[in-house]
Amino acid sequence: MTAAGDSRELDRIREAAQARLEKGVGDGKLTLEEYSEQAAIVWSRDVDVEGLRRLVPVEAPAAPVSRPQSTIVGIFGDTKRSGRWSLAVKTLALLVFGDVKLDLRSAVIGARTSTITLVTLFGDSTITVPEGVHVEVGGFDLFGDRELRRRCTGSRARSPDDPHRVVLAVR
């Protein structure tokens, strides 16, 4: 096979592996951090074909289905979520005189798009996501700060027009 043919075959296998990753994160079999780390492997220069085929085992158990909606309320206190936890499709966090810190690197997301609505009065908001996850940030803070942190994993950023990318909307 020619070098161009090898390249096309590798690209086809990479695209199939990327599709399996996206399905795995959408089905709750991968956390966002696992998705980002494996996507970095898929698009690295020195990946081999067998390595690509081993990504995202089909037998991986599915995570529990995310609730459609969740509400977090805090008054005169802080709220923190980290580790492996299930992010609802729609989450509302309302804090008065308190901070909210959501670490989504190990969170399980059961949908390609999840929305977090943050409203903080006299408090700060911090969202931590792995690199490679598309985040749309908006929302309302009164006398507080909002910070988005990305953990660098070297994964390839997806095009904004890509229908298969994982999207987190923070409002």
Coordinates of C-alpha atoms in Angstrom, one line a residue:
M1 CA 0.0 0.0 0.0
T2 CA 1.2 3.5 -0.7
A3 CA 2.1 6.1 2.0
A4 CA -1.0 8.0 0.9
G5 CA -3.1 4.9 1.2
D6 CA -1.7 4.1 4.7
S7 CA -2.4 7.7 5.7
R8 CA -6.1 7.5 4.6
E9 CA -6.5 4.1 6.4
L10 CA -5.0 5.6 9.6
D11 CA -7.3 8.6 9.3
R12 CA -10.3 6.3 8.8
I13 CA -9.4 4.3 11.9
R14 CA -8.8 7.5 13.9
E15 CA -12.2 8.8 13.0
A16 CA -13.8 5.5 14.0
A17 CA -11.9 5.6 17.3
Q18 CA -13.0 9.2 17.9
A19 CA -16.7 8.2 17.2
R20 CA -16.4 5.4 19.8
L21 CA -15.0 7.9 22.3
E22 CA -17.8 10.3 21.7
K23 CA -20.4 7.5 22.1
G24 CA -18.6 6.3 25.2
V25 CA -18.8 9.7 26.9
G26 CA -22.4 10.2 25.7
D27 CA -23.4 6.8 27.1
G28 CA -21.7 7.6 30.4
K29 CA -19.0 4.9 30.0
L30 CA -16.2 7.6 30.1
T31 CA -15.7 10.6 32.3
L32 CA -14.8 13.9 30.6
E33 CA -11.1 13.5 31.7
E34 CA -11.0 9.9 30.3
Y35 CA -12.5 11.2 27.0
S36 CA -9.9 14.0 26.7
E37 CA -7.0 11.7 27.5
Q38 CA -8.0 9.1 25.0
A39 CA -8.8 11.7 22.3
A40 CA -5.3 13.0 22.7
I41 CA -4.0 9.5 22.0
V42 CA -6.2 9.2 18.9
W43 CA -4.8 12.3 17.4
S44 CA -1.2 12.0 18.5
R45 CA 1.5 11.6 15.7
D46 CA 2.9 8.3 17.0
V47 CA -0.3 6.3 17.6
D48 CA -0.4 2.8 16.2
V49 CA -3.4 1.0 14.7
E50 CA -3.7 -1.6 17.4
G51 CA -3.6 1.1 20.1
L52 CA -6.5 2.8 18.4
R53 CA -8.5 -0.4 18.2
R54 CA -8.1 -0.9 22.0
L55 CA -9.6 2.4 23.0
V56 CA -13.0 2.4 24.6
P57 CA -13.8 -1.2 25.3
V58 CA -17.4 -2.0 24.2
E59 CA -18.0 -4.1 27.3
A60 CA -17.5 -1.1 29.7
P61 CA -20.5 -0.8 32.0
A62 CA -22.7 2.1 31.4
A63 CA -23.0 4.7 34.1
P64 CA -26.4 5.4 35.7
V65 CA -28.5 7.6 33.6
S66 CA -28.2 11.3 34.5
R67 CA -31.2 12.9 36.0
P68 CA -32.8 15.4 33.6
Q69 CA -32.6 18.2 36.1
S70 CA -30.7 19.0 39.4
T71 CA -30.8 22.0 41.7
I72 CA -28.0 23.1 44.1
V73 CA -28.9 25.8 46.6
G74 CA -26.5 27.3 49.2
I75 CA -26.9 30.2 51.6
F76 CA -23.9 31.3 53.7
G77 CA -21.9 28.3 52.6
D78 CA -19.9 26.8 49.8
T79 CA -20.8 23.9 47.5
K80 CA -18.2 21.6 46.0
R81 CA -18.6 18.7 43.6
S82 CA -15.6 16.6 42.5
G83 CA -14.5 13.1 41.8
R84 CA -16.8 10.7 40.0
W85 CA -20.3 12.1 40.0
S86 CA -23.2 12.3 37.5
L87 CA -24.0 15.7 36.0
A88 CA -27.7 16.2 35.2
V89 CA -28.6 17.4 31.7
K90 CA -29.7 20.7 33.3
T91 CA -28.3 21.9 36.6
L92 CA -29.2 25.1 38.4
A93 CA -26.8 26.3 41.1
L94 CA -28.0 29.2 43.2
L95 CA -25.7 30.5 45.9
V96 CA -26.0 33.5 48.2
F97 CA -22.9 34.5 50.2
G98 CA -21.1 31.3 49.1
D99 CA -18.9 29.8 46.5
V100 CA -19.6 27.0 44.0
K101 CA -16.8 24.8 42.8
L102 CA -17.6 22.1 40.2
D103 CA -14.8 19.8 39.0
L104 CA -16.1 18.1 35.9
R105 CA -12.9 16.2 35.0
S106 CA -14.2 12.9 36.5
A107 CA -17.9 13.7 36.1
V108 CA -20.1 11.4 34.0
I109 CA -22.3 13.2 31.5
G110 CA -25.1 11.2 30.0
A111 CA -25.8 13.6 27.2
R112 CA -23.7 15.3 24.5
T113 CA -24.9 18.7 25.8
S114 CA -25.3 19.6 29.4
T115 CA -26.3 23.0 30.8
I116 CA -25.3 24.5 34.1
T117 CA -27.0 27.7 35.2
L118 CA -25.0 29.5 37.8
V119 CA -26.4 32.4 39.8
T120 CA -24.1 33.7 42.6
L121 CA -24.7 36.7 44.8
F122 CA -21.6 37.6 46.9
G123 CA -19.8 34.5 45.9
D124 CA -17.4 33.0 43.3
S125 CA -18.0 30.3 40.7
T126 CA -15.2 27.9 39.5
I127 CA -15.7 25.2 36.9
T128 CA -12.8 22.9 36.1
V129 CA -13.0 20.8 32.8
P130 CA -10.5 18.8 30.9
E131 CA -9.1 20.3 27.7
G132 CA -11.0 19.2 24.6
V133 CA -14.5 19.8 26.0
H134 CA -16.3 22.7 24.4
V135 CA -17.6 25.1 27.0
E136 CA -19.9 28.0 26.4
V137 CA -19.8 30.4 29.4
G138 CA -22.4 33.0 30.4
G139 CA -24.4 33.6 33.5
F140 CA -24.8 36.1 36.3
D141 CA -22.5 36.9 39.3
L142 CA -23.1 39.9 41.6
F143 CA -20.1 40.8 43.7
G144 CA -18.2 37.6 42.8
D145 CA -16.0 36.1 40.1
R146 CA -16.5 33.3 37.6
E147 CA -13.5 31.2 36.5
L148 CA -13.2 28.4 34.0
R149 CA -10.2 26.2 34.4
R150 CA -9.0 23.7 31.8
R151 CA -6.7 20.8 32.6
C152 CA -4.3 20.3 29.7
T153 CA -4.4 16.8 28.3
G154 CA -3.1 17.6 24.8
S155 CA -6.4 16.5 23.2
R156 CA -7.4 18.0 19.9
A157 CA -10.0 20.7 20.0
R158 CA -13.2 19.9 18.1
S159 CA -14.6 22.2 15.5
P160 CA -17.5 24.4 16.7
D161 CA -19.6 23.0 13.8
D162 CA -18.8 19.3 14.7
P163 CA -22.1 17.7 15.7
H164 CA -20.3 15.0 17.7
R165 CA -18.4 17.2 20.2
V166 CA -19.2 17.3 23.9
V167 CA -20.7 20.7 24.8
L168 CA -21.0 22.1 28.3
A169 CA -23.1 25.3 28.4
V170 CA -22.5 27.4 31.6
R171 CA -25.1 30.1 31.9

